[in-house]
mmCIF file of C-alpha atoms in Angstrom:
data_model
loop_
_atom_site.group_PDB
_atom_site.id
_atom_site.type_symbol
_atom_site.label_atom_id
_atom_site.label_comp_id
_atom_site.label_asym_id
_atom_site.label_seq_id
_atom_site.Cartn_x
_atom_site.Cartn_y
_atom_site.Cartn_z
ATOM 1 C CA UNK A 1 28.312 -71.861 3.447
ATOM 2 C CA UNK A 2 27.413 -68.358 2.614
ATOM 3 C CA UNK A 3 25.769 -67.686 -0.817
ATOM 4 C CA UNK A 4 26.016 -64.764 -2.857
ATOM 5 C CA UNK A 5 22.781 -63.602 -4.750
ATOM 6 C CA UNK A 6 23.170 -62.538 -8.385
ATOM 7 C CA UNK A 7 20.905 -60.768 -10.952
ATOM 8 C CA UNK A 8 19.820 -63.304 -13.626
ATOM 9 C CA UNK A 9 16.845 -64.309 -15.690
ATOM 10 C CA UNK A 10 14.868 -67.633 -15.848
ATOM 11 C CA UNK A 11 16.123 -69.947 -18.441
ATOM 12 C CA UNK A 12 13.892 -72.993 -18.162
ATOM 13 C CA UNK A 13 14.172 -75.898 -20.547
ATOM 14 C CA UNK A 14 11.417 -76.479 -22.955
ATOM 15 C CA UNK A 15 10.545 -80.141 -23.114
ATOM 16 C CA UNK A 16 8.137 -81.564 -25.820
ATOM 17 C CA UNK A 17 5.211 -84.044 -25.474
ATOM 18 C CA UNK A 18 5.654 -87.568 -26.349
ATOM 19 C CA UNK A 19 2.505 -88.997 -27.472
ATOM 20 C CA UNK A 20 1.128 -92.087 -25.886
ATOM 21 C CA UNK A 21 1.741 -95.102 -27.853
ATOM 22 C CA UNK A 22 -1.061 -96.347 -30.098
ATOM 23 C CA UNK A 23 -0.839 -99.719 -28.314
ATOM 24 C CA UNK A 24 -1.447 -97.941 -24.864
ATOM 25 C CA UNK A 25 -4.543 -98.311 -23.093
ATOM 26 C CA UNK A 26 -7.553 -96.383 -24.969
ATOM 27 C CA UNK A 27 -10.850 -98.003 -23.757
ATOM 28 C CA UNK A 28 -12.106 -100.692 -21.578
ATOM 29 C CA UNK A 29 -12.194 -103.026 -24.564
ATOM 30 C CA UNK A 30 -8.761 -102.082 -25.857
ATOM 31 C CA UNK A 31 -6.085 -103.199 -23.526
ATOM 32 C CA UNK A 32 -2.385 -103.575 -23.649
ATOM 33 C CA UNK A 33 -1.931 -103.985 -20.052
ATOM 34 C CA UNK A 34 -0.991 -107.405 -18.607
ATOM 35 C CA UNK A 35 -3.433 -108.541 -15.831
ATOM 36 C CA UNK A 36 -2.067 -111.006 -13.165
ATOM 37 C CA UNK A 37 -3.298 -112.580 -9.756
ATOM 38 C CA UNK A 38 27.459 -76.304 6.953
ATOM 39 C CA UNK A 39 25.619 -72.872 8.020
ATOM 40 C CA UNK A 40 22.588 -72.564 5.761
ATOM 41 C CA UNK A 41 22.319 -69.030 4.144
ATOM 42 C CA UNK A 42 19.171 -67.640 2.726
ATOM 43 C CA UNK A 43 19.982 -65.230 0.136
ATOM 44 C CA UNK A 44 17.410 -62.797 -1.255
ATOM 45 C CA UNK A 45 14.995 -63.852 -4.251
ATOM 46 C CA UNK A 46 16.644 -63.385 -7.594
ATOM 47 C CA UNK A 47 16.333 -60.040 -9.060
ATOM 48 C CA UNK A 48 13.993 -60.410 -12.094
ATOM 49 C CA UNK A 49 12.085 -58.195 -14.358
ATOM 50 C CA UNK A 50 8.707 -59.014 -16.194
ATOM 51 C CA UNK A 51 10.343 -58.704 -19.608
ATOM 52 C CA UNK A 52 13.301 -60.714 -19.277
ATOM 53 C CA UNK A 53 11.200 -63.490 -17.622
ATOM 54 C CA UNK A 54 8.505 -63.371 -20.284
ATOM 55 C CA UNK A 55 11.100 -63.641 -22.981
ATOM 56 C CA UNK A 56 13.046 -66.591 -21.819
ATOM 57 C CA UNK A 57 11.288 -68.803 -19.432
ATOM 58 C CA UNK A 58 10.106 -72.327 -20.603
ATOM 59 C CA UNK A 59 9.563 -71.370 -24.130
ATOM 60 C CA UNK A 60 7.433 -73.316 -26.589
ATOM 61 C CA UNK A 61 9.370 -73.143 -29.681
ATOM 62 C CA UNK A 62 8.530 -76.137 -31.429
ATOM 63 C CA UNK A 63 11.831 -77.774 -30.768
ATOM 64 C CA UNK A 64 12.374 -81.315 -32.372
ATOM 65 C CA UNK A 65 14.945 -82.496 -29.700
ATOM 66 C CA UNK A 66 14.320 -85.796 -28.351
ATOM 67 C CA UNK A 67 12.055 -85.506 -25.321
ATOM 68 C CA UNK A 68 13.473 -86.448 -21.857
ATOM 69 C CA UNK A 69 11.749 -89.285 -20.081
ATOM 70 C CA UNK A 70 10.879 -89.806 -16.250
ATOM 71 C CA UNK A 71 9.443 -93.038 -15.295
ATOM 72 C CA UNK A 72 7.408 -92.970 -12.008
ATOM 73 C CA UNK A 73 7.006 -96.356 -10.096
ATOM 74 C CA UNK A 74 4.457 -96.999 -7.386
ATOM 75 C CA UNK A 75 0.773 -96.599 -6.332
ATOM 76 C CA UNK A 76 -2.223 -94.885 -8.030
ATOM 77 C CA UNK A 77 -5.475 -94.768 -6.262
ATOM 78 C CA UNK A 78 -8.639 -92.710 -5.686
ATOM 79 C CA UNK A 79 -8.509 -89.886 -3.115
ATOM 80 C CA UNK A 80 -12.052 -88.987 -1.727
ATOM 81 C CA UNK A 81 -12.019 -85.479 -0.503
ATOM 82 C CA UNK A 82 -14.521 -83.764 1.552
ATOM 83 C CA UNK A 83 -16.292 -80.984 -0.249
ATOM 84 C CA UNK A 84 -16.264 -79.232 3.223
ATOM 85 C CA UNK A 85 -13.234 -78.618 5.263
ATOM 86 C CA UNK A 86 -12.770 -78.761 9.080
ATOM 87 C CA UNK A 87 -14.873 -81.548 9.634
ATOM 88 C CA UNK A 88 -14.302 -85.314 10.306
ATOM 89 C CA UNK A 89 -15.096 -88.059 7.765
ATOM 90 C CA UNK A 90 -18.058 -89.025 9.628
ATOM 91 C CA UNK A 91 -19.318 -85.424 9.527
ATOM 92 C CA UNK A 92 -18.465 -84.740 5.847
ATOM 93 C CA UNK A 93 -21.613 -84.137 4.009
ATOM 94 C CA UNK A 94 -20.055 -85.288 0.425
ATOM 95 C CA UNK A 95 -16.767 -86.245 -1.037
ATOM 96 C CA UNK A 96 -15.155 -85.257 -4.400
ATOM 97 C CA UNK A 97 -13.514 -88.143 -6.104
ATOM 98 C CA UNK A 98 -9.950 -87.373 -7.469
ATOM 99 C CA UNK A 99 -7.274 -89.536 -8.786
ATOM 100 C CA UNK A 100 -3.963 -89.653 -6.779
ATOM 101 C CA UNK A 101 -1.071 -91.729 -5.484
ATOM 102 C CA UNK A 102 2.156 -89.639 -5.304
ATOM 103 C CA UNK A 103 4.147 -91.413 -8.226
ATOM 104 C CA UNK A 104 1.217 -90.880 -10.501
ATOM 105 C CA UNK A 105 0.662 -87.399 -9.337
ATOM 106 C CA UNK A 106 4.447 -86.778 -10.280
ATOM 107 C CA UNK A 107 4.006 -88.503 -13.733
ATOM 108 C CA UNK A 108 0.934 -86.408 -14.484
ATOM 109 C CA UNK A 109 2.470 -83.331 -13.151
ATOM 110 C CA UNK A 110 5.482 -83.808 -15.463
ATOM 111 C CA UNK A 111 3.317 -84.307 -18.608
ATOM 112 C CA UNK A 112 1.029 -81.139 -17.567
ATOM 113 C CA UNK A 113 4.398 -79.108 -17.702
ATOM 114 C CA UNK A 114 5.045 -80.177 -21.039
ATOM 115 C CA UNK A 115 7.342 -82.967 -20.334
ATOM 116 C CA UNK A 116 7.542 -86.811 -21.100
ATOM 117 C CA UNK A 117 6.540 -89.319 -18.470
ATOM 118 C CA UNK A 118 5.602 -92.607 -17.815
ATOM 119 C CA UNK A 119 3.917 -94.672 -14.886
ATOM 120 C CA UNK A 120 4.485 -98.281 -13.780
ATOM 121 C CA UNK A 121 2.008 -99.716 -11.104
ATOM 122 C CA UNK A 122 -0.954 -101.887 -10.664
ATOM 123 C CA UNK A 123 -4.664 -101.087 -10.229
ATOM 124 C CA UNK A 124 -7.626 -103.343 -9.873
ATOM 125 C CA UNK A 125 -9.457 -104.789 -12.887
ATOM 126 C CA UNK A 126 -12.299 -102.446 -12.009
ATOM 127 C CA UNK A 127 -14.011 -99.455 -13.060
ATOM 128 C CA UNK A 128 -11.757 -97.252 -10.895
ATOM 129 C CA UNK A 129 -8.710 -98.946 -12.383
ATOM 130 C CA UNK A 130 -9.732 -98.148 -16.055
ATOM 131 C CA UNK A 131 -10.590 -94.796 -15.116
ATOM 132 C CA UNK A 132 -7.080 -94.086 -13.495
ATOM 133 C CA UNK A 133 -5.500 -95.808 -16.715
ATOM 134 C CA UNK A 134 -7.663 -93.576 -18.813
ATOM 135 C CA UNK A 135 -6.614 -90.450 -16.939
ATOM 136 C CA UNK A 136 -2.969 -91.247 -17.562
ATOM 137 C CA UNK A 137 -3.665 -91.501 -21.082
ATOM 138 C CA UNK A 138 -5.701 -88.369 -21.291
ATOM 139 C CA UNK A 139 -2.817 -86.526 -19.680
ATOM 140 C CA UNK A 140 -0.287 -87.632 -22.051
ATOM 141 C CA UNK A 141 1.362 -89.985 -19.714
ATOM 142 C CA UNK A 142 2.962 -93.341 -21.035
ATOM 143 C CA UNK A 143 0.716 -96.283 -19.296
ATOM 144 C CA UNK A 144 2.520 -99.093 -21.031
ATOM 145 C CA UNK A 145 3.939 -100.237 -17.966
ATOM 146 C CA UNK A 146 0.535 -100.301 -15.968
ATOM 147 C CA UNK A 147 -1.072 -103.633 -15.094
ATOM 148 C CA UNK A 148 -4.589 -104.733 -13.908
ATOM 149 C CA UNK A 149 -5.181 -107.355 -11.018
ATOM 150 C CA UNK A 150 -8.393 -109.341 -11.467
ATOM 151 C CA UNK A 151 -8.346 -110.296 -7.765
ATOM 152 C CA UNK A 152 -7.782 -107.194 -5.875
ATOM 153 C CA UNK A 153 -9.472 -103.638 -6.078
ATOM 154 C CA UNK A 154 -7.876 -100.342 -6.721
ATOM 155 C CA UNK A 155 -6.721 -98.601 -3.501
ATOM 156 C CA UNK A 156 -9.077 -95.864 -1.945
ATOM 157 C CA UNK A 157 -8.003 -93.167 0.271
ATOM 158 C CA UNK A 158 -10.487 -90.878 2.125
ATOM 159 C CA UNK A 159 -9.042 -87.750 3.059
ATOM 160 C CA UNK A 160 -9.614 -85.318 6.115
ATOM 161 C CA UNK A 161 -9.227 -81.500 5.727
ATOM 162 C CA UNK A 162 -8.558 -79.062 8.566
ATOM 163 C CA UNK A 163 -9.741 -75.550 7.845
ATOM 164 C CA UNK A 164 -6.184 -74.749 6.752
ATOM 165 C CA UNK A 165 -6.194 -77.346 4.199
ATOM 166 C CA UNK A 166 -3.858 -79.829 5.965
ATOM 167 C CA UNK A 167 -5.058 -83.523 5.708
ATOM 168 C CA UNK A 168 -5.232 -87.048 7.259
ATOM 169 C CA UNK A 169 -5.754 -90.080 5.433
ATOM 170 C CA UNK A 170 -7.901 -93.232 5.899
ATOM 171 C CA UNK A 171 -6.680 -95.956 3.474
ATOM 172 C CA UNK A 172 -8.707 -98.848 2.001
ATOM 173 C CA UNK A 173 -5.941 -101.642 1.149
ATOM 174 C CA UNK A 174 -6.573 -104.923 2.398
ATOM 175 C CA UNK A 175 -4.729 -105.633 0.054
ATOM 176 C CA UNK A 176 -5.221 -103.222 -2.799
ATOM 177 C CA UNK A 177 -3.933 -103.987 -6.243
ATOM 178 C CA UNK A 178 -0.921 -101.675 -5.997
ATOM 179 C CA UNK A 179 0.464 -103.924 -3.317
ATOM 180 C CA UNK A 180 0.494 -106.985 -5.614
ATOM 181 C CA UNK A 181 2.579 -105.902 -8.545
ATOM 182 C CA UNK A 182 5.144 -108.509 -9.276
ATOM 183 C CA UNK A 183 8.775 -108.338 -10.467
ATOM 184 C CA UNK A 184 7.865 -110.580 -13.548
ATOM 185 C CA UNK A 185 5.147 -107.792 -14.718
ATOM 186 C CA UNK A 186 7.821 -105.040 -14.828
ATOM 187 C CA UNK A 187 8.480 -103.328 -18.037
ATOM 188 C CA UNK A 188 12.287 -103.179 -17.715
ATOM 189 C CA UNK A 189 12.702 -101.783 -21.250
ATOM 190 C CA UNK A 190 10.603 -98.761 -20.317
ATOM 191 C CA UNK A 191 12.782 -98.322 -17.118
ATOM 192 C CA UNK A 192 16.163 -98.772 -18.683
ATOM 193 C CA UNK A 193 15.426 -96.173 -21.354
ATOM 194 C CA UNK A 194 14.406 -93.616 -18.786
ATOM 195 C CA UNK A 195 16.608 -90.491 -17.817
ATOM 196 C CA UNK A 196 14.945 -90.359 -14.490
ATOM 197 C CA UNK A 197 13.616 -93.197 -12.365
ATOM 198 C CA UNK A 198 11.244 -91.886 -9.506
ATOM 199 C CA UNK A 199 9.663 -93.640 -6.609
ATOM 200 C CA UNK A 200 8.375 -93.499 -3.065
ATOM 201 C CA UNK A 201 8.507 -95.721 -0.110
ATOM 202 C CA UNK A 202 4.872 -97.119 0.074
ATOM 203 C CA UNK A 203 5.807 -99.727 -2.452
ATOM 204 C CA UNK A 204 8.393 -101.034 0.131
ATOM 205 C CA UNK A 205 5.650 -101.840 2.831
ATOM 206 C CA UNK A 206 4.659 -105.484 1.351
ATOM 207 C CA UNK A 207 5.578 -108.288 -0.941
ATOM 208 C CA UNK A 208 5.516 -108.740 -3.765
ATOM 209 C CA UNK A 209 5.509 -105.169 -4.414
ATOM 210 C CA UNK A 210 8.747 -104.429 -2.449
ATOM 211 C CA UNK A 211 10.702 -107.084 -4.445
ATOM 212 C CA UNK A 212 9.329 -105.414 -7.666
ATOM 213 C CA UNK A 213 10.500 -101.981 -6.284
ATOM 214 C CA UNK A 214 13.871 -103.019 -5.387
ATOM 215 C CA UNK A 215 14.257 -105.082 -8.806
ATOM 216 C CA UNK A 216 13.100 -101.975 -10.783
ATOM 217 C CA UNK A 217 15.256 -99.609 -8.930
ATOM 218 C CA UNK A 218 18.300 -101.869 -9.684
ATOM 219 C CA UNK A 219 17.667 -102.162 -13.370
ATOM 220 C CA UNK A 220 17.479 -98.305 -13.515
ATOM 221 C CA UNK A 221 20.703 -98.021 -11.672
ATOM 222 C CA UNK A 222 22.604 -100.520 -13.683
ATOM 223 C CA UNK A 223 21.293 -98.701 -16.917
ATOM 224 C CA UNK A 224 22.666 -95.591 -15.750
ATOM 225 C CA UNK A 225 19.265 -94.004 -14.865
ATOM 226 C CA UNK A 226 19.214 -91.300 -12.319
ATOM 227 C CA UNK A 227 17.210 -92.282 -9.325
ATOM 228 C CA UNK A 228 14.803 -89.814 -7.455
ATOM 229 C CA UNK A 229 13.246 -90.815 -4.014
ATOM 230 C CA UNK A 230 10.541 -89.223 -2.293
ATOM 231 C CA UNK A 231 9.734 -91.256 0.962
ATOM 232 C CA UNK A 232 6.147 -89.799 1.189
ATOM 233 C CA UNK A 233 5.857 -91.098 4.758
ATOM 234 C CA UNK A 234 2.507 -92.473 5.543
ATOM 235 C CA UNK A 235 2.855 -93.949 8.915
ATOM 236 C CA UNK A 236 -0.673 -95.529 9.232
ATOM 237 C CA UNK A 237 0.243 -97.879 6.412
ATOM 238 C CA UNK A 238 3.149 -99.218 7.950
ATOM 239 C CA UNK A 239 3.236 -102.273 10.726
ATOM 240 C CA UNK A 240 5.217 -99.833 13.177
ATOM 241 C CA UNK A 241 7.208 -96.594 13.090
ATOM 242 C CA UNK A 242 10.307 -98.602 13.603
ATOM 243 C CA UNK A 243 9.569 -100.517 10.575
ATOM 244 C CA UNK A 244 8.872 -97.544 8.395
ATOM 245 C CA UNK A 245 12.057 -95.956 9.391
ATOM 246 C CA UNK A 246 14.133 -99.061 8.732
ATOM 247 C CA UNK A 247 12.409 -99.730 5.247
ATOM 248 C CA UNK A 248 12.762 -95.888 4.215
ATOM 249 C CA UNK A 249 16.349 -95.780 5.018
ATOM 250 C CA UNK A 250 17.112 -99.147 3.424
ATOM 251 C CA UNK A 251 17.153 -97.773 -0.003
ATOM 252 C CA UNK A 252 18.313 -94.332 0.934
ATOM 253 C CA UNK A 253 21.992 -94.670 -0.269
ATOM 254 C CA UNK A 254 20.980 -95.938 -3.668
ATOM 255 C CA UNK A 255 19.144 -92.542 -4.599
ATOM 256 C CA UNK A 256 20.849 -89.637 -6.588
ATOM 257 C CA UNK A 257 18.223 -87.054 -5.754
ATOM 258 C CA UNK A 258 15.956 -87.273 -2.498
ATOM 259 C CA UNK A 259 13.277 -84.776 -1.560
ATOM 260 C CA UNK A 260 11.955 -84.938 2.072
ATOM 261 C CA UNK A 261 9.597 -82.745 4.302
ATOM 262 C CA UNK A 262 10.603 -81.258 7.772
ATOM 263 C CA UNK A 263 8.289 -83.828 9.431
ATOM 264 C CA UNK A 264 9.975 -86.669 7.700
ATOM 265 C CA UNK A 265 13.579 -85.248 8.850
ATOM 266 C CA UNK A 266 12.328 -85.222 12.268
ATOM 267 C CA UNK A 267 10.932 -88.982 12.019
ATOM 268 C CA UNK A 268 13.966 -90.282 10.170
ATOM 269 C CA UNK A 269 16.384 -88.689 12.741
ATOM 270 C CA UNK A 270 14.103 -89.809 15.680
ATOM 271 C CA UNK A 271 13.155 -86.288 16.837
ATOM 272 C CA UNK A 272 16.220 -84.112 15.847
ATOM 273 C CA UNK A 273 15.570 -80.647 14.901
ATOM 274 C CA UNK A 274 14.827 -80.537 11.206
ATOM 275 C CA UNK A 275 15.887 -76.932 10.896
ATOM 276 C CA UNK A 276 19.254 -77.652 11.995
ATOM 277 C CA UNK A 277 21.802 -77.818 9.011
ATOM 278 C CA UNK A 278 24.004 -80.464 10.638
ATOM 279 C CA UNK A 279 20.947 -82.771 11.232
ATOM 280 C CA UNK A 280 19.819 -82.492 7.660
ATOM 281 C CA UNK A 281 23.665 -83.290 6.601
ATOM 282 C CA UNK A 282 23.262 -86.508 8.530
ATOM 283 C CA UNK A 283 20.858 -87.702 5.730
ATOM 284 C CA UNK A 284 23.348 -86.801 2.871
ATOM 285 C CA UNK A 285 24.943 -90.036 1.838
ATOM 286 C CA UNK A 286 28.333 -89.739 -0.246
ATOM 287 C CA UNK A 287 26.888 -90.586 -3.534
ATOM 288 C CA UNK A 288 23.742 -88.082 -3.457
ATOM 289 C CA UNK A 289 23.658 -85.316 -5.987
ATOM 290 C CA UNK A 290 20.830 -83.443 -4.421
ATOM 291 C CA UNK A 291 18.696 -83.283 -1.299
ATOM 292 C CA UNK A 292 15.748 -81.157 -1.013
ATOM 293 C CA UNK A 293 13.688 -80.310 1.977
ATOM 294 C CA UNK A 294 10.258 -78.821 1.276
ATOM 295 C CA UNK A 295 8.988 -76.264 3.820
ATOM 296 C CA UNK A 296 5.319 -75.881 2.555
ATOM 297 C CA UNK A 297 4.649 -71.970 1.998
ATOM 298 C CA UNK A 298 8.054 -71.115 2.989
ATOM 299 C CA UNK A 299 9.445 -72.748 -0.030
ATOM 300 C CA UNK A 300 12.377 -75.246 0.001
ATOM 301 C CA UNK A 301 16.197 -75.827 1.160
ATOM 302 C CA UNK A 302 18.664 -77.467 -1.189
ATOM 303 C CA UNK A 303 21.797 -79.383 -0.487
ATOM 304 C CA UNK A 304 24.565 -80.888 -2.680
ATOM 305 C CA UNK A 305 28.203 -81.730 -1.858
ATOM 306 C CA UNK A 306 29.460 -78.201 -3.098
ATOM 307 C CA UNK A 307 26.550 -75.567 -1.986
ATOM 308 C CA UNK A 308 23.332 -75.220 -0.088
ATOM 309 C CA UNK A 309 20.661 -72.449 0.517
ATOM 310 C CA UNK A 310 16.918 -71.805 0.400
ATOM 311 C CA UNK A 311 14.548 -70.612 -2.260
ATOM 312 C CA UNK A 312 11.306 -68.872 -0.904
ATOM 313 C CA UNK A 313 7.845 -70.018 -2.085
ATOM 314 C CA UNK A 314 4.919 -68.252 -3.194
ATOM 315 C CA UNK A 315 2.053 -67.206 -0.806
ATOM 316 C CA UNK A 316 -1.412 -68.419 -1.972
ATOM 317 C CA UNK A 317 -4.795 -69.178 -0.294
ATOM 318 C CA UNK A 318 -4.626 -72.780 0.865
ATOM 319 C CA UNK A 319 -7.755 -74.979 0.015
ATOM 320 C CA UNK A 320 -6.157 -78.390 0.121
ATOM 321 C CA UNK A 321 -2.545 -79.437 0.389
ATOM 322 C CA UNK A 322 -3.040 -82.966 -1.201
ATOM 323 C CA UNK A 323 -0.302 -83.109 -4.017
ATOM 324 C CA UNK A 324 1.658 -79.984 -3.340
ATOM 325 C CA UNK A 325 4.800 -82.185 -2.653
ATOM 326 C CA UNK A 326 4.025 -84.082 -5.709
ATOM 327 C CA UNK A 327 3.761 -80.990 -7.847
ATOM 328 C CA UNK A 328 7.072 -79.620 -6.537
ATOM 329 C CA UNK A 329 8.929 -82.991 -7.336
ATOM 330 C CA UNK A 330 7.114 -82.872 -10.844
ATOM 331 C CA UNK A 331 8.562 -79.245 -11.300
ATOM 332 C CA UNK A 332 11.993 -79.801 -10.439
ATOM 333 C CA UNK A 333 12.321 -83.225 -12.124
ATOM 334 C CA UNK A 334 10.729 -81.739 -15.486
ATOM 335 C CA UNK A 335 13.828 -79.278 -15.292
ATOM 336 C CA UNK A 336 16.488 -81.884 -14.496
ATOM 337 C CA UNK A 337 15.265 -84.255 -17.195
ATOM 338 C CA UNK A 338 15.990 -81.504 -19.583
ATOM 339 C CA UNK A 339 19.308 -80.636 -18.176
ATOM 340 C CA UNK A 340 21.068 -82.688 -15.504
ATOM 341 C CA UNK A 341 24.038 -79.963 -15.503
ATOM 342 C CA UNK A 342 21.649 -77.899 -13.114
ATOM 343 C CA UNK A 343 22.894 -80.007 -10.343
ATOM 344 C CA UNK A 344 26.430 -78.253 -10.637
ATOM 345 C CA UNK A 345 25.082 -74.677 -11.300
ATOM 346 C CA UNK A 346 23.524 -73.182 -8.345
ATOM 347 C CA UNK A 347 22.266 -70.178 -9.912
ATOM 348 C CA UNK A 348 20.282 -72.384 -12.417
ATOM 349 C CA UNK A 349 19.329 -74.936 -9.896
ATOM 350 C CA UNK A 350 17.668 -71.866 -7.923
ATOM 351 C CA UNK A 351 15.742 -70.740 -10.846
ATOM 352 C CA UNK A 352 14.567 -74.413 -11.565
ATOM 353 C CA UNK A 353 13.528 -74.644 -7.768
ATOM 354 C CA UNK A 354 11.587 -71.404 -8.077
ATOM 355 C CA UNK A 355 9.590 -72.888 -10.748
ATOM 356 C CA UNK A 356 9.105 -76.015 -8.735
ATOM 357 C CA UNK A 357 7.872 -73.942 -5.664
ATOM 358 C CA UNK A 358 5.333 -72.269 -7.819
ATOM 359 C CA UNK A 359 4.018 -75.701 -9.068
ATOM 360 C CA UNK A 360 3.545 -76.872 -5.462
ATOM 361 C CA UNK A 361 1.877 -73.399 -4.561
ATOM 362 C CA UNK A 362 -0.695 -73.372 -7.217
ATOM 363 C CA UNK A 363 -1.628 -77.027 -6.484
ATOM 364 C CA UNK A 364 -2.800 -76.267 -3.003
ATOM 365 C CA UNK A 365 -5.529 -73.694 -4.384
ATOM 366 C CA UNK A 366 -7.798 -76.508 -5.560
ATOM 367 C CA UNK A 367 -8.980 -79.681 -3.841
ATOM 368 C CA UNK A 368 -7.580 -83.312 -4.906
ATOM 369 C CA UNK A 369 -4.024 -83.931 -6.366
ATOM 370 C CA UNK A 370 -3.887 -84.539 -10.175
ATOM 371 C CA UNK A 371 -7.334 -82.335 -10.908
ATOM 372 C CA UNK A 372 -5.121 -79.422 -9.132
ATOM 373 C CA UNK A 373 -1.852 -80.011 -10.960
ATOM 374 C CA UNK A 374 -0.821 -77.027 -12.940
ATOM 375 C CA UNK A 375 0.145 -76.305 -16.600
ATOM 376 C CA UNK A 376 3.383 -74.634 -17.353
ATOM 377 C CA UNK A 377 1.485 -71.696 -18.535
ATOM 378 C CA UNK A 378 -0.247 -71.402 -14.912
ATOM 379 C CA UNK A 379 3.188 -71.725 -13.465
ATOM 380 C CA UNK A 380 4.823 -68.931 -15.630
ATOM 381 C CA UNK A 381 1.901 -66.647 -14.958
ATOM 382 C CA UNK A 382 2.104 -67.084 -11.411
ATOM 383 C CA UNK A 383 5.943 -66.310 -11.406
ATOM 384 C CA UNK A 384 5.334 -63.245 -13.615
ATOM 385 C CA UNK A 385 3.154 -61.802 -11.018
ATOM 386 C CA UNK A 386 5.414 -62.668 -8.252
ATOM 387 C CA UNK A 387 8.102 -60.453 -9.797
ATOM 388 C CA UNK A 388 6.075 -57.441 -10.781
#
């Protein structure tokens, strides 16, 4: 449907931090973590002024309102990112160690933006596992739902960067600890108290993690928690393309919010045009509240039952695209966790998506995922510069 652009101001919500509980992991010796074996229109950008943006966007006013909570479920791992782009893994002279894993990236991204988040997943009872747990704590992410496995290592991924910052992955998971999370290890209380439960599809690849994923999502749904899904397709991890497609779609109709990329649309629809509105609408199930399509530097498209449109992105110099989609998800979920009524208000939703686009754009300016995730101050500064 055609959309009308209106003059408005940013009015982002202002979440407050919830500190990590005292009994969460603080060191290698002090552990509370269990161990076990329609035609789409493109209206112009909203008309904004520097003064009204600065006065209203994401204010930190010391509000004592109860913090929203987003619980992220899935994998956390170590990315090894080459220090030089445009070379193969064998040719790369050195690698930068960077914590990553899409759900963990989202959890840290939300906390760095001033929100309240938690991570549920499993790592190895090894130095990398301890390091990742402490990184969550250091970033104000609740890690009560994190588990250690004494018999499996923390997952590793080596990343190849093109000169344009695009990447390919080589994973070491045979199996890795994240694949071994069991249903009995879930912190269901943490899940049921959340406002939004976010997950990907990598946790659906193998058992027992697949059963744990399904049980966690069901517990959240039964408790009235909003389900957020980013398939985050990593085809080399799946037995086959058909298996990946079937499993990704097996949980599709339970999600309330779905974020996908152009490439994932093409994959899930077996080659159909991801820019065709009618193709995208095929993926919009009856109970879906919001479908988001990310388009890299071009921004994103959004679809609800009542309206659709596009929000343009910010142009930046690309160093590494790792984590950009996760930063975008963190940006939009941080806003929705404060006020779910955004889903019914197109103007305010567009503002939130502009914020999310800026989160993704800033992340590609540095190497690695978690190290590059922006603070809310950095995002606001980028938005201010964009409207000057």
